[in-house]
mmCIF file of C-alpha atoms and ligand atoms in Angstrom:
data_model
loop_
_atom_site.group_PDB
_atom_site.id
_atom_site.type_symbol
_atom_site.label_atom_id
_atom_site.label_comp_id
_atom_site.label_asym_id
_atom_site.label_seq_id
_atom_site.Cartn_x
_atom_site.Cartn_y
_atom_site.Cartn_z
ATOM 1 C CA MET F 1 -72.445 63.379 19.323
ATOM 2 C CA THR F 2 -70.756 60.684 21.359
ATOM 3 C CA HIS F 3 -72.018 58.726 24.280
ATOM 4 C CA PRO F 4 -70.655 59.893 27.656
ATOM 5 C CA ASP F 5 -70.119 56.375 29.086
ATOM 6 C CA MET F 6 -66.342 56.091 29.714
ATOM 7 C CA SER F 7 -66.295 52.292 29.863
ATOM 8 C CA GLU F 8 -67.403 52.103 26.223
ATOM 9 C CA GLN F 9 -64.464 54.265 25.280
ATOM 10 C CA THR F 10 -62.002 51.570 26.291
ATOM 11 C CA THR F 11 -63.933 48.471 25.194
ATOM 12 C CA PRO F 12 -63.120 46.655 21.947
ATOM 13 C CA VAL F 13 -66.028 46.317 19.522
ATOM 14 C CA SER F 14 -66.560 43.352 17.195
ATOM 15 C CA LEU F 15 -67.528 44.119 13.617
ATOM 16 C CA LEU F 16 -68.453 40.565 12.664
ATOM 17 C CA GLY F 17 -70.868 40.474 9.760
ATOM 18 C CA THR F 18 -70.674 44.200 9.026
ATOM 19 C CA LEU F 19 -68.399 44.875 6.071
ATOM 20 C CA PRO F 20 -67.517 48.561 6.370
ATOM 21 C CA ARG F 21 -69.026 50.876 3.763
ATOM 22 C CA SER F 22 -66.913 53.447 1.994
ATOM 23 C CA PRO F 23 -66.906 56.731 3.965
ATOM 24 C CA PHE F 24 -67.063 58.562 0.629
ATOM 25 C CA GLU F 25 -70.211 56.735 -0.441
ATOM 26 C CA ARG F 26 -71.769 57.665 2.912
ATOM 27 C CA LEU F 27 -70.647 61.273 2.518
ATOM 28 C CA ARG F 28 -72.243 61.436 -0.955
ATOM 29 C CA GLU F 29 -75.491 60.183 0.570
ATOM 30 C CA LEU F 30 -75.267 62.667 3.449
ATOM 31 C CA LEU F 31 -74.786 65.679 1.204
ATOM 32 C CA GLY F 32 -77.188 64.345 -1.444
ATOM 33 C CA SER F 33 -78.497 67.228 -3.507
ATOM 34 C CA THR F 34 -77.742 69.857 -0.829
ATOM 35 C CA PRO F 35 -76.176 72.767 -2.707
ATOM 36 C CA ALA F 36 -72.739 74.025 -1.637
ATOM 37 C CA GLY F 37 -73.004 77.270 0.358
ATOM 38 C CA LYS F 38 -70.048 78.756 -1.550
ATOM 39 C CA ALA F 39 -67.768 77.738 -4.426
ATOM 40 C CA PRO F 40 -66.956 74.126 -3.449
ATOM 41 C CA ILE F 41 -63.625 73.181 -1.888
ATOM 42 C CA ASP F 42 -63.116 69.433 -1.490
ATOM 43 C CA LEU F 43 -60.877 68.462 1.439
ATOM 44 C CA SER F 44 -62.502 65.068 1.911
ATOM 45 C CA ILE F 45 -60.285 62.771 -0.123
ATOM 46 C CA GLY F 46 -56.846 61.984 1.264
ATOM 47 C CA ALA F 47 -55.174 61.404 -2.109
ATOM 48 C CA PRO F 48 -51.811 63.153 -2.598
ATOM 49 C CA ARG F 49 -51.923 66.049 -5.066
ATOM 50 C CA HIS F 50 -48.359 67.401 -4.996
ATOM 51 C CA ALA F 51 -46.370 66.884 -8.213
ATOM 52 C CA PHE F 52 -44.262 63.753 -8.529
ATOM 53 C CA PRO F 53 -40.589 64.095 -9.545
ATOM 54 C CA PRO F 54 -39.474 63.884 -13.224
ATOM 55 C CA ILE F 55 -37.546 60.637 -12.508
ATOM 56 C CA VAL F 56 -40.895 58.897 -12.993
ATOM 57 C CA GLN F 57 -41.171 59.761 -16.694
ATOM 58 C CA GLU F 58 -37.456 59.222 -17.313
ATOM 59 C CA VAL F 59 -37.213 55.723 -15.816
ATOM 60 C CA LEU F 60 -40.583 54.579 -17.158
ATOM 61 C CA ALA F 61 -39.568 55.597 -20.680
ATOM 62 C CA SER F 62 -36.193 53.875 -20.496
ATOM 63 C CA ASP F 63 -37.628 50.656 -19.021
ATOM 64 C CA ILE F 64 -40.733 50.448 -21.182
ATOM 65 C CA ASP F 65 -39.649 47.111 -22.727
ATOM 66 C CA GLY F 66 -40.269 45.481 -19.363
ATOM 67 C CA PHE F 67 -43.995 45.475 -20.105
ATOM 68 C CA SER F 68 -43.328 42.557 -22.429
ATOM 69 C CA HIS F 69 -42.440 40.248 -19.504
ATOM 70 C CA TYR F 70 -44.256 38.699 -16.571
ATOM 71 C CA GLN F 71 -42.652 39.840 -13.356
ATOM 72 C CA PRO F 72 -41.552 37.759 -10.369
ATOM 73 C CA ALA F 73 -43.207 38.213 -6.981
ATOM 74 C CA HIS F 74 -39.857 38.372 -5.143
ATOM 75 C CA ALA F 75 -37.424 41.219 -4.509
ATOM 76 C CA ARG F 76 -34.207 39.536 -5.680
ATOM 77 C CA ASN F 77 -33.576 42.365 -8.127
ATOM 78 C CA ASP F 78 -32.794 46.086 -8.251
ATOM 79 C CA PHE F 79 -36.116 46.835 -6.535
ATOM 80 C CA GLY F 80 -34.927 44.713 -3.609
ATOM 81 C CA THR F 81 -31.546 46.451 -3.486
ATOM 82 C CA ALA F 82 -33.102 49.935 -3.524
ATOM 83 C CA THR F 83 -35.828 49.200 -0.970
ATOM 84 C CA GLY F 84 -33.405 47.292 1.275
ATOM 85 C CA GLN F 85 -30.979 50.228 1.279
ATOM 86 C CA TRP F 86 -33.780 52.674 1.897
ATOM 87 C CA LEU F 87 -35.171 50.735 4.859
ATOM 88 C CA VAL F 88 -31.706 50.266 6.407
ATOM 89 C CA ASN F 89 -30.810 53.958 5.991
ATOM 90 C CA ARG F 90 -34.162 55.471 6.916
ATOM 91 C CA PHE F 91 -34.735 53.374 10.026
ATOM 92 C CA ALA F 92 -31.064 52.853 10.965
ATOM 93 C CA LEU F 93 -31.434 49.058 10.802
ATOM 94 C CA ASP F 94 -28.429 46.780 11.141
ATOM 95 C CA ASN F 95 -29.249 44.417 8.376
ATOM 96 C CA LEU F 96 -32.033 43.439 6.020
ATOM 97 C CA ASP F 97 -31.603 40.982 3.160
ATOM 98 C CA PRO F 98 -33.964 41.863 0.292
ATOM 99 C CA SER F 99 -34.074 38.278 -0.951
ATOM 100 C CA THR F 100 -35.508 37.005 2.344
ATOM 101 C CA HIS F 101 -36.977 40.043 4.136
ATOM 102 C CA ILE F 102 -38.779 42.102 1.461
ATOM 103 C CA LEU F 103 -41.516 41.610 -1.154
ATOM 104 C CA PRO F 104 -42.881 44.119 -3.667
ATOM 105 C CA LEU F 105 -46.573 44.997 -3.434
ATOM 106 C CA ALA F 106 -48.928 46.507 -5.978
ATOM 107 C CA GLY F 107 -49.528 49.369 -3.511
ATOM 108 C CA SER F 108 -49.621 48.688 0.220
ATOM 109 C CA ARG F 109 -53.402 48.241 0.267
ATOM 110 C CA GLU F 110 -53.419 44.900 -1.511
ATOM 111 C CA GLY F 111 -50.653 43.639 0.784
ATOM 112 C CA LEU F 112 -52.515 44.778 3.892
ATOM 113 C CA PHE F 113 -55.520 42.854 2.565
ATOM 114 C CA THR F 114 -53.913 39.642 1.313
ATOM 115 C CA ILE F 115 -51.737 39.128 4.418
ATOM 116 C CA ALA F 116 -54.901 38.453 6.432
ATOM 117 C CA PHE F 117 -55.242 35.037 4.732
ATOM 118 C CA ILE F 118 -51.743 34.077 5.890
ATOM 119 C CA VAL F 119 -52.106 35.263 9.483
ATOM 120 C CA ALA F 120 -55.473 33.502 9.751
ATOM 121 C CA GLN F 121 -53.875 30.244 8.584
ATOM 122 C CA ILE F 122 -50.939 30.616 10.983
ATOM 123 C CA SER F 123 -53.247 31.322 13.922
ATOM 124 C CA ARG F 124 -55.123 28.091 13.188
ATOM 125 C CA ASP F 125 -51.759 26.254 13.110
ATOM 126 C CA HIS F 126 -51.299 27.636 16.642
ATOM 127 C CA GLY F 127 -54.637 26.132 17.658
ATOM 128 C CA LYS F 128 -56.604 29.382 17.691
ATOM 129 C CA THR F 129 -59.966 28.053 16.578
ATOM 130 C CA THR F 130 -61.814 31.376 16.456
ATOM 131 C CA PRO F 131 -59.073 33.838 15.539
ATOM 132 C CA THR F 132 -59.493 37.588 15.786
ATOM 133 C CA ILE F 133 -57.745 40.470 14.040
ATOM 134 C CA ALA F 134 -57.517 43.768 15.930
ATOM 135 C CA PHE F 135 -57.020 47.290 14.603
ATOM 136 C CA PRO F 136 -57.450 50.864 15.841
ATOM 137 C CA ASN F 137 -60.844 52.529 15.752
ATOM 138 C CA PRO F 138 -61.079 54.851 13.712
ATOM 139 C CA PHE F 139 -59.395 52.770 11.016
ATOM 140 C CA TYR F 140 -58.458 52.409 7.376
ATOM 141 C CA GLN F 141 -61.313 50.306 6.010
ATOM 142 C CA VAL F 142 -59.100 47.612 4.503
ATOM 143 C CA TYR F 143 -58.185 46.168 7.926
ATOM 144 C CA ALA F 144 -61.776 45.217 8.707
ATOM 145 C CA SER F 145 -62.511 43.961 5.193
ATOM 146 C CA ALA F 146 -59.393 41.789 5.256
ATOM 147 C CA ALA F 147 -60.224 40.337 8.675
ATOM 148 C CA ILE F 148 -63.725 39.420 7.514
ATOM 149 C CA ALA F 149 -62.616 38.027 4.137
ATOM 150 C CA ALA F 150 -60.044 35.794 5.880
ATOM 151 C CA GLY F 151 -62.755 34.346 8.117
ATOM 152 C CA THR F 152 -61.550 35.946 11.356
ATOM 153 C CA GLN F 153 -63.392 38.191 13.760
ATOM 154 C CA PRO F 154 -62.547 41.889 13.292
ATOM 155 C CA ILE F 155 -62.043 43.723 16.590
ATOM 156 C CA ALA F 156 -61.892 47.528 16.618
ATOM 157 C CA LEU F 157 -59.922 48.997 19.536
ATOM 158 C CA PRO F 158 -60.777 52.563 20.573
ATOM 159 C CA ALA F 159 -57.951 54.947 19.640
ATOM 160 C CA ILE F 160 -59.013 58.114 21.396
ATOM 161 C CA ALA F 161 -57.316 61.366 22.415
ATOM 162 C CA ALA F 162 -57.105 60.267 26.076
ATOM 163 C CA ASN F 163 -54.746 57.466 24.948
ATOM 164 C CA GLY F 164 -52.718 59.466 22.460
ATOM 165 C CA ASN F 165 -55.037 58.369 19.616
ATOM 166 C CA LEU F 166 -53.571 54.848 19.657
ATOM 167 C CA PRO F 167 -55.134 51.647 21.056
ATOM 168 C CA ASP F 168 -54.396 51.309 24.773
ATOM 169 C CA LEU F 169 -52.251 48.160 24.918
ATOM 170 C CA SER F 170 -52.625 47.879 28.685
ATOM 171 C CA ALA F 171 -56.414 47.600 28.277
ATOM 172 C CA LEU F 172 -56.276 44.405 26.172
ATOM 173 C CA ASP F 173 -57.614 41.468 28.118
ATOM 174 C CA GLU F 174 -56.005 38.041 28.170
ATOM 175 C CA GLY F 175 -58.864 36.359 26.280
ATOM 176 C CA LEU F 176 -58.570 38.777 23.379
ATOM 177 C CA LEU F 177 -54.761 38.577 23.315
ATOM 178 C CA LYS F 178 -54.900 34.775 23.164
ATOM 179 C CA SER F 179 -57.338 34.820 20.261
ATOM 180 C CA LEU F 180 -55.404 37.300 18.120
ATOM 181 C CA ALA F 181 -54.104 36.231 14.721
ATOM 182 C CA ALA F 182 -52.855 39.741 13.998
ATOM 183 C CA PHE F 183 -52.907 43.359 15.102
ATOM 184 C CA TYR F 184 -52.895 46.147 12.527
ATOM 185 C CA ILE F 185 -51.242 49.316 13.778
ATOM 186 C CA CYS F 186 -51.136 52.473 11.659
ATOM 187 C CA SER F 187 -48.373 54.981 12.458
ATOM 188 C CA PRO F 188 -48.524 57.808 11.567
ATOM 189 C CA ALA F 189 -52.214 57.135 11.959
ATOM 190 C CA ASN F 190 -54.894 57.885 9.419
ATOM 191 C CA PRO F 191 -56.913 59.880 10.439
ATOM 192 C CA GLN F 192 -55.462 61.371 13.653
ATOM 193 C CA GLY F 193 -51.771 61.652 12.679
ATOM 194 C CA ALA F 194 -50.637 60.020 15.935
ATOM 195 C CA VAL F 195 -47.189 58.435 15.932
ATOM 196 C CA ALA F 196 -46.405 55.275 17.904
ATOM 197 C CA ASP F 197 -43.039 55.683 19.643
ATOM 198 C CA LEU F 198 -40.456 52.939 19.982
ATOM 199 C CA ASP F 199 -41.682 51.979 23.469
ATOM 200 C CA TYR F 200 -45.196 51.436 22.153
ATOM 201 C CA LEU F 201 -43.941 49.402 19.186
ATOM 202 C CA THR F 202 -41.679 47.354 21.456
ATOM 203 C CA GLN F 203 -44.536 46.615 23.838
ATOM 204 C CA LEU F 204 -46.726 45.538 20.922
ATOM 205 C CA THR F 205 -43.962 43.308 19.520
ATOM 206 C CA GLU F 206 -43.454 41.669 22.921
ATOM 207 C CA LEU F 207 -47.191 40.994 23.225
ATOM 208 C CA ALA F 208 -47.202 39.506 19.725
ATOM 209 C CA ARG F 209 -44.363 37.130 20.537
ATOM 210 C CA HIS F 210 -45.838 36.108 23.863
ATOM 211 C CA TYR F 211 -49.392 35.540 22.582
ATOM 212 C CA LYS F 212 -48.371 34.231 19.127
ATOM 213 C CA PHE F 213 -49.881 36.856 16.891
ATOM 214 C CA ILE F 214 -48.405 39.012 14.133
ATOM 215 C CA VAL F 215 -48.012 42.775 14.081
ATOM 216 C CA LEU F 216 -49.010 44.257 10.721
ATOM 217 C CA ALA F 217 -47.632 47.785 10.782
ATOM 218 C CA ASP F 218 -49.117 50.143 8.209
ATOM 219 C CA GLU F 219 -46.347 52.723 7.793
ATOM 220 C CA CYS F 220 -47.428 54.282 4.511
ATOM 221 C CA TYR F 221 -47.372 57.800 6.070
ATOM 222 C CA SER F 222 -43.887 57.288 7.570
ATOM 223 C CA GLU F 223 -42.325 60.057 5.457
ATOM 224 C CA ILE F 224 -45.055 62.633 6.082
ATOM 225 C CA TYR F 225 -44.075 63.959 9.490
ATOM 226 C CA ARG F 226 -43.540 67.347 11.120
ATOM 227 C CA LYS F 227 -40.195 67.322 12.944
ATOM 228 C CA VAL F 228 -39.246 63.856 14.147
ATOM 229 C CA ALA F 229 -39.048 60.884 11.764
ATOM 230 C CA PRO F 230 -41.369 58.140 13.099
ATOM 231 C CA PRO F 231 -39.790 54.790 14.001
ATOM 232 C CA SER F 232 -40.774 51.536 12.293
ATOM 233 C CA ILE F 233 -41.980 48.303 13.832
ATOM 234 C CA LEU F 234 -38.745 46.954 12.296
ATOM 235 C CA ASN F 235 -36.796 48.977 14.891
ATOM 236 C CA ALA F 236 -38.669 47.237 17.679
ATOM 237 C CA ALA F 237 -38.179 43.758 16.220
ATOM 238 C CA GLN F 238 -34.725 43.719 14.622
ATOM 239 C CA SER F 239 -32.787 42.356 17.612
ATOM 240 C CA ASP F 240 -34.678 39.069 17.268
ATOM 241 C CA SER F 241 -34.559 38.741 13.459
ATOM 242 C CA TYR F 242 -37.767 40.787 12.969
ATOM 243 C CA ARG F 243 -39.733 37.893 14.428
ATOM 244 C CA SER F 244 -43.540 38.298 14.401
ATOM 245 C CA VAL F 245 -43.695 41.637 12.580
ATOM 246 C CA LEU F 246 -44.278 42.935 9.073
ATOM 247 C CA ALA F 247 -43.975 46.576 8.006
ATOM 248 C CA PHE F 248 -45.962 47.846 5.012
ATOM 249 C CA ASN F 249 -44.772 50.935 3.175
ATOM 250 C CA SER F 250 -45.588 52.649 -0.074
ATOM 251 C CA LEU F 251 -44.597 55.334 -2.551
ATOM 252 C CA SER F 252 -48.117 56.737 -2.797
ATOM 253 C CA LYS F 253 -47.663 59.389 -0.100
ATOM 254 C CA ARG F 254 -43.870 59.560 0.008
ATOM 255 C CA SER F 255 -43.456 60.303 -3.699
ATOM 256 C CA ASN F 256 -46.971 61.451 -4.723
ATOM 257 C CA VAL F 257 -47.577 58.511 -7.050
ATOM 258 C CA PRO F 258 -50.729 56.817 -5.719
ATOM 259 C CA GLY F 259 -51.525 55.723 -9.281
ATOM 260 C CA LEU F 260 -48.192 53.942 -9.751
ATOM 261 C CA ARG F 261 -49.370 51.253 -7.297
ATOM 262 C CA VAL F 262 -46.047 50.291 -5.750
ATOM 263 C CA GLY F 263 -45.398 49.386 -2.149
ATOM 264 C CA LEU F 264 -43.376 46.934 -0.113
ATOM 265 C CA VAL F 265 -43.646 44.600 2.840
ATOM 266 C CA ALA F 266 -40.609 43.863 5.011
ATOM 267 C CA GLY F 267 -39.916 41.881 8.149
ATOM 268 C CA ASP F 268 -39.950 38.342 9.575
ATOM 269 C CA PRO F 269 -38.329 36.069 6.936
ATOM 270 C CA LYS F 270 -40.570 33.108 7.827
ATOM 271 C CA LEU F 271 -43.663 35.220 7.231
ATOM 272 C CA ILE F 272 -42.161 36.698 4.079
ATOM 273 C CA ALA F 273 -41.496 33.180 2.739
ATOM 274 C CA ARG F 274 -45.062 32.089 3.463
ATOM 275 C CA PHE F 275 -46.505 35.294 2.032
ATOM 276 C CA PHE F 276 -44.329 34.851 -1.076
ATOM 277 C CA SER F 277 -45.630 31.327 -1.714
ATOM 278 C CA PHE F 278 -49.182 32.603 -1.498
ATOM 279 C CA ARG F 279 -48.545 35.732 -3.561
ATOM 280 C CA ASN F 280 -46.702 33.727 -6.187
ATOM 281 C CA VAL F 281 -49.940 32.020 -7.153
ATOM 282 C CA ALA F 282 -52.629 34.392 -5.937
ATOM 283 C CA ALA F 283 -51.602 38.065 -5.937
ATOM 284 C CA ALA F 284 -50.835 40.885 -8.322
ATOM 285 C CA THR F 285 -47.187 41.311 -9.302
ATOM 286 C CA VAL F 286 -45.692 44.730 -9.975
ATOM 287 C CA PRO F 287 -44.808 45.343 -13.651
ATOM 288 C CA GLY F 288 -41.049 45.631 -14.327
ATOM 289 C CA PRO F 289 -41.046 49.266 -15.505
ATOM 290 C CA LEU F 290 -42.950 50.230 -12.347
ATOM 291 C CA MET F 291 -40.483 48.357 -10.138
ATOM 292 C CA ALA F 292 -37.614 50.158 -11.894
ATOM 293 C CA THR F 293 -39.350 53.507 -11.398
ATOM 294 C CA ALA F 294 -40.011 52.667 -7.774
ATOM 295 C CA ALA F 295 -36.359 51.734 -7.211
ATOM 296 C CA ALA F 296 -35.280 55.131 -8.572
ATOM 297 C CA LEU F 297 -37.799 56.928 -6.360
ATOM 298 C CA TRP F 298 -36.705 55.049 -3.243
ATOM 299 C CA ARG F 299 -33.084 56.025 -4.002
ATOM 300 C CA ASP F 300 -33.954 59.716 -4.030
ATOM 301 C CA GLU F 301 -34.672 61.707 -0.855
ATOM 302 C CA THR F 302 -34.619 65.223 -2.345
ATOM 303 C CA HIS F 303 -38.202 65.120 -3.572
ATOM 304 C CA VAL F 304 -39.322 63.549 -0.288
ATOM 305 C CA THR F 305 -37.828 66.376 1.764
ATOM 306 C CA ALA F 306 -39.516 68.947 -0.481
ATOM 307 C CA ASN F 307 -42.825 67.094 -0.265
ATOM 308 C CA ARG F 308 -42.671 67.025 3.534
ATOM 309 C CA ALA F 309 -41.821 70.736 3.650
ATOM 310 C CA ALA F 310 -44.879 71.514 1.492
ATOM 311 C CA TYR F 311 -47.169 69.664 3.918
ATOM 312 C CA ASN F 312 -45.520 71.303 6.899
ATOM 313 C CA GLU F 313 -46.110 74.747 5.455
ATOM 314 C CA LYS F 314 -49.817 73.890 5.283
ATOM 315 C CA PHE F 315 -49.874 72.686 8.890
ATOM 316 C CA THR F 316 -48.176 75.924 9.974
ATOM 317 C CA ARG F 317 -50.804 77.940 8.078
ATOM 318 C CA ALA F 318 -53.617 75.829 9.537
ATOM 319 C CA ALA F 319 -52.295 76.389 13.073
ATOM 320 C CA ALA F 320 -52.162 80.144 12.488
ATOM 321 C CA ILE F 321 -55.798 80.176 11.322
ATOM 322 C CA LEU F 322 -57.250 77.721 13.827
ATOM 323 C CA GLY F 323 -55.303 78.614 16.986
ATOM 324 C CA ASN F 324 -56.762 76.321 19.641
ATOM 325 C CA ARG F 325 -60.261 76.224 18.164
ATOM 326 C CA PHE F 326 -61.671 72.687 17.778
ATOM 327 C CA GLN F 327 -59.011 71.498 20.282
ATOM 328 C CA HIS F 328 -56.594 71.777 17.379
ATOM 329 C CA GLN F 329 -53.071 70.495 17.833
ATOM 330 C CA THR F 330 -50.688 70.006 14.938
ATOM 331 C CA PRO F 331 -50.395 66.209 14.569
ATOM 332 C CA PRO F 332 -46.848 64.762 14.548
ATOM 333 C CA GLY F 333 -47.480 62.870 11.288
ATOM 334 C CA GLY F 334 -49.757 62.366 8.286
ATOM 335 C CA PHE F 335 -51.575 64.990 6.237
ATOM 336 C CA PHE F 336 -54.917 65.310 8.013
ATOM 337 C CA LEU F 337 -56.389 67.724 10.512
ATOM 338 C CA TRP F 338 -58.586 65.940 13.061
ATOM 339 C CA LEU F 339 -60.769 68.637 14.561
ATOM 340 C CA ASN F 340 -63.127 68.300 17.488
ATOM 341 C CA VAL F 341 -66.590 69.624 16.618
ATOM 342 C CA ALA F 342 -68.492 68.285 19.639
ATOM 343 C CA GLU F 343 -69.722 71.809 20.368
ATOM 344 C CA HIS F 344 -71.129 72.089 16.860
ATOM 345 C CA GLY F 345 -73.384 69.040 16.867
ATOM 346 C CA GLY F 346 -70.746 66.339 16.281
ATOM 347 C CA SER F 347 -69.182 65.037 13.085
ATOM 348 C CA VAL F 348 -72.180 64.462 10.810
ATOM 349 C CA THR F 349 -74.037 67.687 11.674
ATOM 350 C CA ALA F 350 -70.858 69.762 11.422
ATOM 351 C CA ALA F 351 -69.846 68.205 8.065
ATOM 352 C CA LYS F 352 -73.272 68.927 6.629
ATOM 353 C CA ARG F 353 -73.227 72.538 7.838
ATOM 354 C CA LEU F 354 -69.711 73.065 6.570
ATOM 355 C CA TRP F 355 -70.915 72.018 3.121
ATOM 356 C CA SER F 356 -74.256 73.793 3.057
ATOM 357 C CA GLU F 357 -73.030 77.064 4.606
ATOM 358 C CA ALA F 358 -69.391 77.236 3.514
ATOM 359 C CA GLY F 359 -69.058 74.899 0.498
ATOM 360 C CA VAL F 360 -66.294 72.901 2.214
ATOM 361 C CA LYS F 361 -66.431 69.112 1.872
ATOM 362 C CA VAL F 362 -64.784 67.060 4.651
ATOM 363 C CA VAL F 363 -65.288 63.551 6.056
ATOM 364 C CA PRO F 364 -67.281 63.098 9.290
ATOM 365 C CA GLY F 365 -65.015 61.224 11.702
ATOM 366 C CA SER F 366 -67.845 58.841 12.571
ATOM 367 C CA TYR F 367 -67.740 57.486 8.997
ATOM 368 C CA LEU F 368 -64.129 56.399 9.602
ATOM 369 C CA ALA F 369 -64.887 54.513 12.800
ATOM 370 C CA ALA F 370 -67.123 51.723 14.086
ATOM 371 C CA SER F 371 -69.876 52.530 16.582
ATOM 372 C CA HIS F 372 -70.138 50.624 19.846
ATOM 373 C CA PRO F 373 -73.425 48.937 20.717
ATOM 374 C CA GLY F 374 -74.087 51.675 23.301
ATOM 375 C CA GLY F 375 -73.694 54.353 20.641
ATOM 376 C CA PHE F 376 -70.159 55.593 21.314
ATOM 377 C CA ASN F 377 -68.230 56.264 18.117
ATOM 378 C CA PRO F 378 -64.558 57.271 18.575
ATOM 379 C CA GLY F 379 -64.753 59.520 15.499
ATOM 380 C CA GLY F 380 -68.147 60.933 16.371
ATOM 381 C CA ASN F 381 -66.877 64.300 17.587
ATOM 382 C CA TYR F 382 -64.379 64.873 14.780
ATOM 383 C CA LEU F 383 -63.948 66.057 11.229
ATOM 384 C CA ARG F 384 -61.123 64.767 9.044
ATOM 385 C CA ILE F 385 -59.700 67.467 6.805
ATOM 386 C CA ALA F 386 -57.157 66.439 4.160
ATOM 387 C CA LEU F 387 -54.404 69.020 3.605
ATOM 388 C CA VAL F 388 -53.603 67.700 0.142
ATOM 389 C CA GLY F 389 -54.511 70.766 -1.944
ATOM 390 C CA GLY F 390 -52.823 74.135 -2.395
ATOM 391 C CA LEU F 391 -52.149 76.651 0.389
ATOM 392 C CA ASP F 392 -54.751 79.096 -0.943
ATOM 393 C CA GLU F 393 -57.434 76.444 -0.969
ATOM 394 C CA ILE F 394 -56.655 75.417 2.612
ATOM 395 C CA ASP F 395 -56.498 79.027 3.718
ATOM 396 C CA ALA F 396 -59.921 79.751 2.211
ATOM 397 C CA ALA F 397 -61.524 76.566 3.568
ATOM 398 C CA LEU F 398 -60.291 77.022 7.142
ATOM 399 C CA ASN F 399 -61.225 80.710 7.183
ATOM 400 C CA ARG F 400 -64.712 79.800 5.998
ATOM 401 C CA MET F 401 -64.861 77.147 8.703
ATOM 402 C CA ILE F 402 -64.010 79.545 11.528
ATOM 403 C CA SER F 403 -66.490 82.059 10.166
ATOM 404 C CA ILE F 404 -69.422 79.660 10.617
ATOM 405 C CA PHE F 405 -68.419 77.824 13.811
HETATM 406 C C1 PLP Z 9 -53.816 54.283 6.287
HETATM 407 C C2 PLP Z 9 -53.582 53.866 4.889
HETATM 408 N N1 PLP Z 9 -52.995 52.693 4.656
HETATM 409 C C3 PLP Z 9 -52.757 52.250 3.409
HETATM 410 C C4 PLP Z 9 -53.142 52.994 2.317
HETATM 411 C C5 PLP Z 9 -52.925 52.402 0.955
HETATM 412 O O1 PLP Z 9 -52.034 53.103 0.178
HETATM 413 P P1 PLP Z 9 -51.423 52.489 -1.152
HETATM 414 O O2 PLP Z 9 -52.185 51.243 -1.487
HETATM 415 O O3 PLP Z 9 -51.588 53.540 -2.161
HETATM 416 O O4 PLP Z 9 -49.992 52.170 -0.827
HETATM 417 C C6 PLP Z 9 -53.776 54.227 2.503
HETATM 418 C C7 PLP Z 9 -54.212 55.014 1.334
HETATM 419 O O5 PLP Z 9 -54.867 55.993 1.400
HETATM 420 C C8 PLP Z 9 -53.993 54.685 3.815
HETATM 421 O O6 PLP Z 9 -54.566 55.862 4.077
#
């Protein structure tokens, strides 16, 4: 259970020297040899399980010869045209030139990781001798690993319900702002599903420009939303040539192809140029047939609409089963439930009971967040439940959950 001290709930926590461990490894250790209370249902892993569209096989087969070539690291090709058009249409942007504003990524994760080396270098050019990289807490583990690998100090900012599950920008002190090399923001957020609105993104962009840091916006859940399509950091930054921001997106969730490993980064052309030079010698390129497949997927919205509808049906079912138990509210984005189990012993105790009494495997929220020195953990009262499986499976798991809690 969490610590009651309110001041801890707004204070950044440094993770220097503590590379985060995989939440799944920790979950395996927690459950150990404890037998499942009923036939197991695994809702712990947030990997998409809906079918991907047949375009994947068709384009891969017709472009198979591309495996015989090395691929460039730039987007001056059909991949660039397709992703540029998609970004302009989806986010109603005025203009985006693929040859200067976009790069392909081998999945957004590697881009979110490798960019840390660039922002660290740029911050030192600005005279920041002990640069920091901030991100929300709870967080996708890559942000902290990247900050540490790039030799910066990782700073986790509480993203709690009282602040809409996003870091409170007004709580950032001047010293921290001045030291920042970059700020990762995840919207829709994994795990809480919070969406940053345009005001929030604009405020963050203004801070970045004033204090000379870079906004790294992880938007890989941008197409998994309930009713309102989330804005991009690109919307907040376009009027000044996307200065100081980069948006990361991916097909993994949008098109159910996490194994294809294709994503993109788009934004500030100066940053894109610097990132390109680095990637051209140091990063994975995306094989040609995969870029061709990705271009076809980004040109098609039909499968994306169907995919979103399938998730939304599950959220509607979950709401009908849960009502307002566990302080449940349907999140505006993403595919996770984030349920408050403070009354049931907190995240670790509740996850263990859910497994041993009901056979349902979920991730304790505390494993997705860093603890403060005083003991407060922003995920400590929550369970993350991935709605990636079938309706029947979710129905059974949630009914089992309400029968034991
Ligand atoms: C928040 C978040 N960001 C980024 C990623 C990386 O996705 P990919 O590398 O498949 O594009 C994931 C994957 O689960 C994620 O949850």
